[in-house]
Amino acid sequence: MQGTVATYDPDSRSGTLLLDDGSELTYPAAAFEASGLRLLRLGQRVRIERDQSGVVTRLTIPTLP
């Protein structure tokens, strides 16, 4: 699944994503930490990994493995 970064708080390292269907999804700091990324930019496309309960567990850049 992919989405676009809508908000990113560098202090809490969490924020929200807009999915392609227009719905909003929040991601916790743990998902950002698992990504290995140093920062996110508003409007940036990301690949989203979620657990079985739907919680975002990791964000990655779509062109990276």
JSON list of C-alpha atoms in Angstrom, two decimals:
[
{"chain": "A", "resi": 1, "resn": "MET", "atom": "CA", "xyz": [0.00, 0.00, 0.00]},
{"chain": "A", "resi": 2, "resn": "GLN", "atom": "CA", "xyz": [1.21, 3.52, -0.73]},
{"chain": "A", "resi": 3, "resn": "GLY", "atom": "CA", "xyz": [0.26, 6.97, 0.48]},
{"chain": "A", "resi": 4, "resn": "THR", "atom": "CA", "xyz": [1.40, 10.57, 0.69]},
{"chain": "A", "resi": 5, "resn": "VAL", "atom": "CA", "xyz": [2.81, 12.26, 3.79]},
{"chain": "A", "resi": 6, "resn": "ALA", "atom": "CA", "xyz": [0.20, 14.78, 4.96]},
{"chain": "A", "resi": 7, "resn": "THR", "atom": "CA", "xyz": [1.81, 15.76, 8.28]},
{"chain": "A", "resi": 8, "resn": "TYR", "atom": "CA", "xyz": [5.08, 14.99, 10.03]},
{"chain": "A", "resi": 9, "resn": "ASP", "atom": "CA", "xyz": [6.05, 16.21, 13.48]},
{"chain": "A", "resi": 10, "resn": "PRO", "atom": "CA", "xyz": [9.86, 15.99, 13.86]},
{"chain": "A", "resi": 11, "resn": "ASP", "atom": "CA", "xyz": [9.58, 16.24, 17.64]},
{"chain": "A", "resi": 12, "resn": "SER", "atom": "CA", "xyz": [7.21, 13.28, 18.10]},
{"chain": "A", "resi": 13, "resn": "ARG", "atom": "CA", "xyz": [8.38, 11.58, 14.85]},
{"chain": "A", "resi": 14, "resn": "SER", "atom": "CA", "xyz": [4.78, 10.70, 13.99]},
{"chain": "A", "resi": 15, "resn": "GLY", "atom": "CA", "xyz": [2.13, 12.09, 11.67]},
{"chain": "A", "resi": 16, "resn": "THR", "atom": "CA", "xyz": [-0.55, 11.31, 9.11]},
{"chain": "A", "resi": 17, "resn": "LEU", "atom": "CA", "xyz": [-0.71, 9.91, 5.60]},
{"chain": "A", "resi": 18, "resn": "LEU", "atom": "CA", "xyz": [-3.29, 10.35, 2.86]},
{"chain": "A", "resi": 19, "resn": "LEU", "atom": "CA", "xyz": [-4.10, 7.14, 1.06]},
{"chain": "A", "resi": 20, "resn": "ASP", "atom": "CA", "xyz": [-4.95, 7.05, -2.63]},
{"chain": "A", "resi": 21, "resn": "ASP", "atom": "CA", "xyz": [-8.66, 6.67, -1.82]},
{"chain": "A", "resi": 22, "resn": "GLY", "atom": "CA", "xyz": [-8.56, 9.95, 0.14]},
{"chain": "A", "resi": 23, "resn": "SER", "atom": "CA", "xyz": [-8.70, 8.42, 3.61]},
{"chain": "A", "resi": 24, "resn": "GLU", "atom": "CA", "xyz": [-6.33, 9.52, 6.34]},
{"chain": "A", "resi": 25, "resn": "LEU", "atom": "CA", "xyz": [-4.09, 7.15, 8.28]},
{"chain": "A", "resi": 26, "resn": "THR", "atom": "CA", "xyz": [-1.93, 8.00, 11.29]},
{"chain": "A", "resi": 27, "resn": "TYR", "atom": "CA", "xyz": [1.50, 6.51, 11.85]},
{"chain": "A", "resi": 28, "resn": "PRO", "atom": "CA", "xyz": [3.29, 6.26, 15.20]},
{"chain": "A", "resi": 29, "resn": "ALA", "atom": "CA", "xyz": [6.91, 7.13, 15.93]},
{"chain": "A", "resi": 30, "resn": "ALA", "atom": "CA", "xyz": [7.74, 3.40, 15.99]},
{"chain": "A", "resi": 31, "resn": "ALA", "atom": "CA", "xyz": [6.79, 3.11, 12.29]},
{"chain": "A", "resi": 32, "resn": "PHE", "atom": "CA", "xyz": [9.07, 6.01, 11.41]},
{"chain": "A", "resi": 33, "resn": "GLU", "atom": "CA", "xyz": [11.91, 4.56, 13.51]},
{"chain": "A", "resi": 34, "resn": "ALA", "atom": "CA", "xyz": [11.54, 1.19, 11.73]},
{"chain": "A", "resi": 35, "resn": "SER", "atom": "CA", "xyz": [11.87, 2.93, 8.37]},
{"chain": "A", "resi": 36, "resn": "GLY", "atom": "CA", "xyz": [15.53, 3.88, 8.77]},
{"chain": "A", "resi": 37, "resn": "LEU", "atom": "CA", "xyz": [14.70, 7.28, 7.25]},
{"chain": "A", "resi": 38, "resn": "ARG", "atom": "CA", "xyz": [16.04, 10.50, 8.75]},
{"chain": "A", "resi": 39, "resn": "LEU", "atom": "CA", "xyz": [13.06, 12.71, 7.85]},
{"chain": "A", "resi": 40, "resn": "LEU", "atom": "CA", "xyz": [9.89, 12.92, 5.82]},
{"chain": "A", "resi": 41, "resn": "ARG", "atom": "CA", "xyz": [8.69, 15.77, 3.61]},
{"chain": "A", "resi": 42, "resn": "LEU", "atom": "CA", "xyz": [5.09, 16.81, 3.14]},
{"chain": "A", "resi": 43, "resn": "GLY", "atom": "CA", "xyz": [3.81, 15.39, -0.13]},
{"chain": "A", "resi": 44, "resn": "GLN", "atom": "CA", "xyz": [6.39, 12.60, -0.19]},
{"chain": "A", "resi": 45, "resn": "ARG", "atom": "CA", "xyz": [5.17, 9.21, -1.41]},
{"chain": "A", "resi": 46, "resn": "VAL", "atom": "CA", "xyz": [5.78, 6.30, 0.94]},
{"chain": "A", "resi": 47, "resn": "ARG", "atom": "CA", "xyz": [5.08, 2.59, 1.01]},
{"chain": "A", "resi": 48, "resn": "ILE", "atom": "CA", "xyz": [3.12, 1.59, 4.10]},
{"chain": "A", "resi": 49, "resn": "GLU", "atom": "CA", "xyz": [3.38, -1.68, 6.01]},
{"chain": "A", "resi": 50, "resn": "ARG", "atom": "CA", "xyz": [0.68, -2.52, 8.55]},
{"chain": "A", "resi": 51, "resn": "ASP", "atom": "CA", "xyz": [0.14, -5.33, 11.03]},
{"chain": "A", "resi": 52, "resn": "GLN", "atom": "CA", "xyz": [-2.98, -7.50, 11.13]},
{"chain": "A", "resi": 53, "resn": "SER", "atom": "CA", "xyz": [-4.79, -4.98, 13.31]},
{"chain": "A", "resi": 54, "resn": "GLY", "atom": "CA", "xyz": [-4.14, -2.19, 10.77]},
{"chain": "A", "resi": 55, "resn": "VAL", "atom": "CA", "xyz": [-1.50, -0.29, 12.76]},
{"chain": "A", "resi": 56, "resn": "VAL", "atom": "CA", "xyz": [1.25, 1.18, 10.59]},
{"chain": "A", "resi": 57, "resn": "THR", "atom": "CA", "xyz": [4.48, -0.63, 11.45]},
{"chain": "A", "resi": 58, "resn": "ARG", "atom": "CA", "xyz": [6.91, 0.75, 8.86]},
{"chain": "A", "resi": 59, "resn": "LEU", "atom": "CA", "xyz": [7.24, 3.43, 6.20]},
{"chain": "A", "resi": 60, "resn": "THR", "atom": "CA", "xyz": [9.64, 3.14, 3.26]},
{"chain": "A", "resi": 61, "resn": "ILE", "atom": "CA", "xyz": [10.37, 4.98, 0.04]},
{"chain": "A", "resi": 62, "resn": "PRO", "atom": "CA", "xyz": [8.54, 3.12, -2.79]},
{"chain": "A", "resi": 63, "resn": "THR", "atom": "CA", "xyz": [11.71, 2.72, -4.88]},
{"chain": "A", "resi": 64, "resn": "LEU", "atom": "CA", "xyz": [13.71, 1.14, -2.03]},
{"chain": "A", "resi": 65, "resn": "PRO", "atom": "CA", "xyz": [13.38, -2.53, -0.94]}
]
